[in-house]
Coordinates of C-alpha atoms in Angstrom, one line a residue:
M114 CA -57.3 83.5 80.3
T115 CA -59.2 81.5 77.8
K116 CA -57.0 80.1 75.0
S117 CA -57.9 81.7 71.6
L118 CA -59.4 79.3 69.1
Q119 CA -57.2 78.4 66.1
A120 CA -57.3 76.1 63.2
I121 CA -55.8 72.6 63.7
R122 CA -52.2 72.4 62.8
G123 CA -51.8 71.5 59.1
M124 CA -55.4 72.4 58.3
N125 CA -55.6 75.9 56.8
D126 CA -58.2 78.5 56.0
I127 CA -58.3 79.6 52.4
L128 CA -58.9 83.4 52.7
P129 CA -61.0 85.6 50.4
E130 CA -57.9 87.1 48.7
Q131 CA -56.8 83.5 47.9
T132 CA -60.0 82.0 46.7
P133 CA -60.1 83.7 43.2
L134 CA -56.9 81.8 42.2
W135 CA -58.4 78.6 43.6
R136 CA -61.6 79.1 41.6
Y137 CA -59.6 80.0 38.5
F138 CA -57.6 76.8 38.8
E139 CA -60.6 74.6 39.6
G140 CA -62.6 76.1 36.8
T141 CA -59.8 75.6 34.3
V142 CA -59.5 71.9 35.2
A143 CA -63.3 71.3 35.2
G144 CA -63.6 72.9 31.8
L145 CA -60.8 70.7 30.4
L146 CA -62.3 67.5 31.8
D147 CA -65.7 68.4 30.4
G148 CA -64.0 68.8 27.0
Y149 CA -62.6 65.2 27.3
G150 CA -66.0 63.7 28.2
Y151 CA -65.4 63.1 32.0
R152 CA -68.3 63.3 34.4
Q153 CA -68.0 64.5 38.0
I154 CA -68.8 62.2 41.0
R155 CA -68.9 63.4 44.6
M156 CA -68.2 61.0 47.5
P157 CA -68.4 61.4 51.3
I158 CA -65.2 62.5 53.1
V159 CA -65.7 59.7 55.7
E160 CA -65.6 56.0 54.9
F161 CA -65.4 52.8 56.8
T162 CA -61.8 52.2 57.8
E163 CA -61.8 48.7 56.3
L164 CA -62.2 50.3 52.8
F165 CA -58.7 51.9 53.0
K166 CA -57.1 48.8 54.7
R167 CA -58.3 46.6 51.8
S168 CA -57.4 49.0 49.0
I169 CA -54.4 51.0 50.0
G170 CA -52.7 48.1 51.9
E171 CA -52.4 47.6 55.7
V172 CA -48.6 47.9 55.6
T173 CA -48.4 51.2 53.8
D174 CA -47.3 54.4 55.6
I175 CA -50.8 55.9 55.0
V176 CA -52.7 53.1 56.8
E177 CA -50.0 52.5 59.5
K178 CA -49.2 56.0 60.5
E179 CA -51.2 58.8 58.7
M180 CA -55.0 58.1 58.7
Y181 CA -57.4 60.0 60.9
T182 CA -59.4 57.1 62.3
F183 CA -62.1 57.1 65.0
E184 CA -65.1 55.1 66.3
D185 CA -68.5 56.6 65.9
R186 CA -71.4 56.2 68.4
N187 CA -72.3 52.8 66.9
G188 CA -68.8 51.5 67.5
D189 CA -67.9 51.5 63.8
S190 CA -64.4 52.4 62.8
L191 CA -64.5 55.3 60.4
T192 CA -61.7 57.2 58.6
L193 CA -61.4 60.6 57.0
R194 CA -60.4 59.7 53.4
P195 CA -56.7 59.9 52.9
E196 CA -57.1 59.6 49.1
G197 CA -59.9 59.4 46.5
T198 CA -59.5 56.3 44.4
A199 CA -60.7 53.8 47.0
A200 CA -63.8 55.8 47.7
C201 CA -64.5 56.2 44.0
V202 CA -64.2 52.5 43.5
R203 CA -66.5 51.8 46.4
A204 CA -69.0 54.2 44.9
V205 CA -69.0 52.7 41.4
L206 CA -69.4 49.2 42.9
E207 CA -72.2 50.2 45.3
H208 CA -74.2 51.9 42.5
G209 CA -73.4 49.4 39.7
I210 CA -71.7 52.1 37.5
T211 CA -69.0 49.7 36.1
G212 CA -71.3 46.7 35.8
S213 CA -72.4 47.4 32.3
G214 CA -68.9 47.0 31.0
Q215 CA -69.1 50.4 29.3
P216 CA -66.2 52.8 29.7
Q217 CA -66.7 55.1 32.7
K218 CA -64.7 58.4 32.8
L219 CA -65.1 60.1 36.2
W220 CA -63.5 62.9 38.2
Y221 CA -63.9 64.4 41.7
I222 CA -62.6 67.2 43.8
G223 CA -62.3 67.7 47.5
P224 CA -60.3 67.5 50.7
M225 CA -58.2 64.6 51.8
F226 CA -56.7 64.0 55.3
R227 CA -53.3 62.6 56.4
H228 CA -51.6 63.1 59.7
E229 CA -48.2 64.1 58.3
R230 CA -45.6 66.6 59.5
P231 CA -46.9 69.9 58.1
Q232 CA -44.5 71.9 55.8
K233 CA -44.8 74.1 52.8
G234 CA -46.7 72.2 50.2
R235 CA -47.7 69.3 52.6
Y236 CA -50.7 69.6 54.9
R237 CA -52.9 67.4 57.0
Q238 CA -56.0 68.6 55.2
F239 CA -55.1 69.0 51.5
H240 CA -57.2 69.2 48.4
Q241 CA -57.1 67.0 45.3
I242 CA -58.7 66.7 41.9
G243 CA -58.8 63.1 40.9
V244 CA -59.7 61.3 37.6
E245 CA -60.6 57.6 37.4
V246 CA -61.4 55.5 34.3
F247 CA -62.9 52.0 34.3
N248 CA -63.4 49.3 31.7
L249 CA -60.6 50.4 29.4
A250 CA -57.5 48.2 29.5
G251 CA -55.3 49.5 26.7
P252 CA -52.4 52.0 26.8
D253 CA -54.5 54.5 24.8
I254 CA -56.4 55.6 27.9
D255 CA -53.2 55.9 29.9
A256 CA -51.9 58.2 27.2
E257 CA -55.1 60.2 27.2
L258 CA -54.7 60.9 30.9
I259 CA -51.2 62.2 30.4
L260 CA -52.2 64.2 27.3
L261 CA -55.0 65.8 29.3
T262 CA -52.6 66.9 32.1
W263 CA -50.1 68.1 29.5
R264 CA -52.8 70.3 28.0
L265 CA -53.6 71.6 31.5
W266 CA -50.0 72.6 32.1
G267 CA -50.1 74.5 28.8
A268 CA -53.3 76.3 29.8
L269 CA -51.8 77.3 33.1
G270 CA -48.5 78.3 31.6
I271 CA -46.3 75.9 33.6
R272 CA -45.2 73.3 31.0
D273 CA -41.6 74.3 31.2
A274 CA -41.6 73.7 35.0
V275 CA -42.8 70.1 35.1
T276 CA -41.3 66.8 34.1
L277 CA -43.1 63.5 33.3
E278 CA -41.7 60.4 35.0
L279 CA -42.8 57.0 33.9
N280 CA -42.4 53.4 35.0
S281 CA -44.2 50.0 34.7
L282 CA -44.8 47.9 37.8
G283 CA -46.0 44.9 35.8
T284 CA -48.7 42.5 37.0
S285 CA -49.0 41.3 40.5
E286 CA -47.3 38.1 39.6
A287 CA -44.3 39.8 38.0
R288 CA -44.1 42.2 41.0
A289 CA -44.1 39.2 43.4
R290 CA -41.1 37.7 41.6
Y291 CA -39.2 41.0 41.6
R292 CA -40.1 41.5 45.3
D293 CA -38.5 38.1 46.2
A294 CA -35.3 39.0 44.3
L295 CA -35.1 42.5 45.9
V296 CA -35.7 41.1 49.4
A297 CA -33.0 38.5 48.9
F298 CA -30.5 41.1 47.7
L299 CA -31.2 43.7 50.5
S300 CA -31.4 41.0 53.2
E301 CA -27.7 40.3 52.6
R302 CA -26.9 44.0 53.1
L303 CA -29.4 44.8 55.9
E304 CA -26.9 46.7 58.0
Q305 CA -26.3 49.1 55.1
L306 CA -30.0 50.1 54.9
D307 CA -31.4 53.2 56.7
E308 CA -33.7 52.4 59.7
D309 CA -36.9 53.1 57.8
S310 CA -35.9 50.8 54.9
Q311 CA -35.0 48.1 57.3
R312 CA -38.6 48.2 58.6
R313 CA -40.0 48.3 55.1
L314 CA -37.9 45.2 54.0
K315 CA -40.4 43.0 55.8
S316 CA -43.6 45.0 55.2
N317 CA -43.4 46.8 51.9
P318 CA -40.0 46.3 50.2
L319 CA -40.8 48.0 46.9
R320 CA -41.1 51.3 48.8
I321 CA -37.4 51.1 49.6
L322 CA -36.8 52.0 46.0
D323 CA -38.3 55.4 46.8
S324 CA -36.1 56.0 49.9
K325 CA -34.6 59.4 50.3
A326 CA -31.6 58.1 52.3
P327 CA -28.4 58.6 50.3
Q328 CA -26.7 55.4 51.6
T329 CA -29.8 53.3 50.6
Q330 CA -29.9 54.9 47.1
A331 CA -26.3 54.1 46.6
L332 CA -26.9 50.5 47.6
L333 CA -29.8 50.2 45.1
G334 CA -27.5 50.9 42.2
D335 CA -26.5 47.2 42.2
A336 CA -30.0 45.9 43.1
P337 CA -32.2 43.8 40.7
K338 CA -34.1 46.0 38.3
L339 CA -37.9 45.8 38.1
A340 CA -37.8 46.1 34.3
D341 CA -36.0 42.7 34.1
Y342 CA -38.9 41.0 35.8
L343 CA -41.7 42.5 33.7
D344 CA -44.1 40.1 32.0
D345 CA -44.7 40.3 28.3
E346 CA -48.2 41.8 28.6
S347 CA -46.9 44.6 30.8
R348 CA -43.9 45.2 28.5
V349 CA -46.2 45.5 25.4
H350 CA -48.6 47.8 27.3
F351 CA -45.7 50.1 28.4
D352 CA -44.2 50.2 24.9
G353 CA -47.7 51.1 23.5
L354 CA -47.9 54.0 26.0
K355 CA -44.4 55.3 25.1
A356 CA -45.2 55.1 21.4
R357 CA -48.3 57.3 21.9
L358 CA -46.5 59.8 24.0
D359 CA -43.7 60.0 21.4
A360 CA -46.3 60.5 18.6
A361 CA -47.9 63.3 20.6
G362 CA -44.5 64.9 21.2
I363 CA -44.8 64.7 25.0
P364 CA -41.3 64.5 26.7
Y365 CA -40.8 62.0 29.5
V366 CA -38.1 60.2 31.5
I367 CA -38.1 56.6 32.6
N368 CA -37.7 56.3 36.4
P369 CA -37.2 52.7 37.3
K370 CA -37.5 53.5 41.0
L371 CA -40.9 55.1 40.7
V372 CA -43.3 52.7 42.6
R373 CA -45.9 55.1 44.2
G374 CA -47.0 54.6 47.8
L375 CA -50.2 52.6 47.3
D376 CA -50.4 48.8 47.0
Y377 CA -53.1 48.8 44.3
Y378 CA -51.0 50.0 41.4
S379 CA -50.0 47.7 38.5
K380 CA -48.5 48.3 35.0
T381 CA -48.3 52.0 34.3
V382 CA -47.3 54.5 37.0
F383 CA -46.4 58.1 36.4
E384 CA -45.7 61.4 38.2
W385 CA -45.5 65.0 37.1
T386 CA -42.7 66.6 39.2
T387 CA -41.1 70.0 39.5
D388 CA -37.9 71.4 40.9
K389 CA -39.5 74.8 41.7
L390 CA -41.0 73.8 45.1
G391 CA -38.2 72.3 47.0
A392 CA -38.8 69.0 48.6
Q393 CA -42.4 68.7 47.6
G394 CA -41.8 68.1 44.0
T395 CA -44.7 65.9 42.9
V396 CA -47.7 67.9 41.7
C397 CA -49.7 65.1 39.9
A398 CA -49.4 61.3 40.0
G399 CA -51.3 58.2 39.1
G400 CA -51.3 54.9 37.3
R401 CA -53.1 51.7 36.5
Y402 CA -54.9 49.6 39.1
D403 CA -56.5 46.7 37.1
G404 CA -56.9 44.4 40.1
L405 CA -58.5 46.9 42.6
V406 CA -62.1 46.6 41.7
E407 CA -61.9 42.8 42.0
Q408 CA -60.0 43.1 45.2
M409 CA -62.8 45.1 46.6
G410 CA -65.5 42.6 45.7
G411 CA -66.4 43.5 42.1
K412 CA -65.8 41.7 38.8
P413 CA -62.4 42.0 37.1
T414 CA -62.4 45.6 35.9
P415 CA -59.4 47.5 34.4
G416 CA -58.9 50.9 36.0
V417 CA -56.5 53.8 35.7
G418 CA -56.4 57.3 37.1
F419 CA -54.5 60.2 38.7
A420 CA -54.7 62.8 41.4
M421 CA -53.3 66.3 41.5
G422 CA -52.6 68.3 44.6
I423 CA -54.3 71.7 44.4
E424 CA -52.2 73.4 47.1
R425 CA -49.0 72.5 45.3
L426 CA -50.2 73.6 41.9
I427 CA -51.5 76.9 43.3
L428 CA -48.1 77.4 44.9
L429 CA -46.4 76.6 41.6
L430 CA -48.6 79.2 39.8
E431 CA -47.6 81.8 42.4
T432 CA -43.9 80.9 42.3
L433 CA -43.8 81.1 38.5
E434 CA -45.9 84.3 38.5
Q435 CA -48.6 82.7 36.3
V436 CA -51.5 84.2 38.2
P437 CA -53.8 86.1 35.8
E438 CA -53.9 89.9 36.6
A439 CA -57.7 90.0 36.5
L440 CA -57.8 87.8 39.6
A441 CA -56.6 90.7 41.7
R442 CA -59.8 92.5 41.0
Q443 CA -62.8 91.9 43.2
V444 CA -65.2 93.7 40.9
D445 CA -65.2 95.3 37.5
V446 CA -67.4 98.3 38.3
Y447 CA -68.2 100.1 41.5
L448 CA -71.5 102.2 41.7
C449 CA -71.3 105.2 44.0
A450 CA -74.6 106.9 44.9
I451 CA -75.3 110.0 47.1
G452 CA -78.7 110.7 48.6
E453 CA -81.7 108.5 49.3
A454 CA -83.3 108.9 45.9
A455 CA -80.0 108.1 44.1
E456 CA -79.5 105.1 46.3
L457 CA -82.9 103.7 45.3
A458 CA -82.3 104.4 41.7
A459 CA -78.9 102.7 41.9
L460 CA -80.4 99.5 43.1
T461 CA -82.8 99.4 40.1
L462 CA -80.1 100.5 37.6
S463 CA -77.6 97.9 38.9
E464 CA -80.0 95.0 38.5
Q465 CA -80.7 96.2 34.9
L466 CA -77.0 96.2 34.2
R467 CA -76.6 92.7 35.5
D468 CA -79.3 91.5 33.2
Q469 CA -77.8 93.4 30.2
V470 CA -74.1 92.6 30.6
P471 CA -73.6 88.9 31.3
G472 CA -70.8 88.1 33.7
L473 CA -70.6 91.7 35.0
R474 CA -69.0 92.0 38.4
L475 CA -70.7 95.1 39.8
Q476 CA -70.7 96.3 43.4
V477 CA -73.1 98.9 44.7
N478 CA -71.9 101.0 47.5
A479 CA -73.5 100.2 50.9
G480 CA -73.4 102.2 54.0
S481 CA -73.8 105.7 52.4
G482 CA -70.8 108.0 52.9
S483 CA -69.4 111.0 51.0
F484 CA -68.3 110.7 47.4
K485 CA -64.7 110.9 48.6
S486 CA -65.2 107.9 50.9
Q487 CA -67.1 106.0 48.3
F488 CA -64.3 106.6 45.7
K489 CA -61.8 105.2 48.2
K490 CA -63.9 102.0 48.5
A491 CA -64.1 101.9 44.7
D492 CA -60.4 102.2 44.3
K493 CA -59.7 99.6 47.0
S494 CA -62.0 97.1 45.3
G495 CA -59.8 97.0 42.3
A496 CA -62.6 98.1 40.0
L497 CA -61.7 99.4 36.6
F498 CA -64.6 101.9 36.5
A499 CA -66.7 103.9 39.0
L500 CA -70.3 104.8 38.2
V501 CA -71.4 108.1 39.8
L502 CA -75.1 108.8 40.6
G503 CA -76.1 112.0 42.5
E504 CA -79.0 114.4 42.5
D505 CA -77.8 116.2 39.3
E506 CA -77.3 112.9 37.4
L507 CA -80.6 111.6 38.7
A508 CA -82.4 114.7 37.3
Q509 CA -80.8 114.4 33.9
E510 CA -81.1 110.5 33.7
V511 CA -77.4 110.2 33.2
I512 CA -74.6 108.5 35.2
G513 CA -71.0 109.6 35.7
F514 CA -68.6 107.1 34.1
K515 CA -65.2 107.4 35.7
P516 CA -62.1 105.3 34.8
L517 CA -60.2 104.4 37.9
R518 CA -57.0 103.1 36.3
G519 CA -55.8 106.0 34.2
Q520 CA -57.9 105.3 31.1
G521 CA -59.3 108.8 30.6
E522 CA -61.6 111.4 32.1
Q523 CA -65.1 111.1 33.7
Q524 CA -68.0 111.5 31.3
N525 CA -71.7 111.4 31.5
V526 CA -73.6 108.5 29.9
A527 CA -77.3 108.3 29.3
W528 CA -79.0 105.5 31.3
G529 CA -80.3 103.8 28.1
A530 CA -76.8 103.7 26.6
L531 CA -75.0 102.6 29.7
A532 CA -75.0 98.9 29.2
E533 CA -73.5 99.1 25.7
H534 CA -71.0 101.7 26.8
L535 CA -69.9 99.6 29.8
A536 CA -69.6 96.3 27.8
S537 CA -67.5 98.1 25.2
A538 CA -65.2 99.6 27.9
L539 CA -64.7 96.3 29.6
Q540 CA -63.6 94.6 26.4
A541 CA -61.2 97.3 25.5

C-alpha cells in the first residue's frame, strides 16, 4: 500500500480556522510598525551558506547542527535561512541602502528553518517578524525598539504575561577579555561542567552562561561576571538605555547571563519572556550588532534589531484567551436565495452592497438548496445576519433581514435602504 503523504515533521499547515488569528496578529504588528516609520523589506528564503557562517558564527549551534543546507545543480552550497538579520544585512549591502549614512528602519516577515527537535512552541519551519535599524548608534533607538514591543503587548492584551530581560555584552574587545577570564575559571572545574558545556568551552564559552544544566548553573555562581569587564562606552550606552526605559515606565530585570545564541551581538541584548508557555519562554529577542555590517564587507555601520516568534505569540494569545471574538466569524452576512431569478438578483445585489458598505464580509449561498439548508449554512458560517431573497421578496423589491444570534425578529427591508440598514446593524 502506498504510504500517505504528510507534512515534514516540525513543518506545519496553518489551517483556515487558524489563519484569522494569524492575520489579526500580523496586521496588528504591521500597523504598529507603520506608525513608527518602519518600511518593509522582503528577502529570499534561500541564501548562500557562507552568509550564515560569516554572520552567525561557525561554532554556533545553528550553523553546526541546525541549518538545512544542500548543494544546488551548480554545486553551490545553499541554506534555508535560519534567521533574518544576516539576510537583511546582505540585502542592504547589495542594494546600497545603508551607504548614504541615513537612518534605515526596516522590518520583514516570513518563515525560518532550523532542524531542531520539534515540541510545542518550537518547530523546524517557524515564522518570525523581524525589525532592523541601521546608522543609529545611540541608546535612544534601542529604547524605541523596546517601547514599540511594549506597545504591541498592550494592544494584544498580554503585557502582564511578559517580562523584559536586559544585559550588555560590551564591545568585542571587552567580550574577548571576559571570555579569557571565563575560560580560565571553567577550565579549572572542567569535570563539574555538563557534557554540552564542556564542548562549548573550546568553541563558544559565553553560551555556557545560558546552560540549562543545574550543576553548571550552580558553578557559574562564582564565575567572573561580564559586567565587571564592560568598557566605558558600553557602560554609558547601557545606562542611557535603562534611563530611557525608567522614564517611560517600562519594567525590566537585568539578566547577567543573557548572551543570545548568535555571535554578532554587542552591547545591548534583550529578551521578552513568559512563564505561560512552559519551556519555550522567549517570545521576542534582539540586540545591537554594530560590527556585523563591516564583518560582512560593508563600511562600519551601527545596527540593532529584534525578532519575534509568531507561533509562540499566537500560542500565548490563545493560552491567555486574548483572541478577539470577531475572529470566530467567517462572514458578517449570509445571503440566501431561492429560485433562478432570485439567484441572479442576489449576485447583483451583493456586489452593490460590497460597494456601499466598505469592509463588509458577505457570502452569497452557492449550490442552491432549500431555505432550511441555506439557513444551516448561514448559521455555520458564524454570520450575524441572513438576507433572504425569494420570489415574494423579488416581486416587492425587498429583502428579508434575519438576525441569527438572537437580536430580534426577521423584517423586510427595501433594496434601496438595505446598505444603510445593514451598516447600522453591524455597528450596533
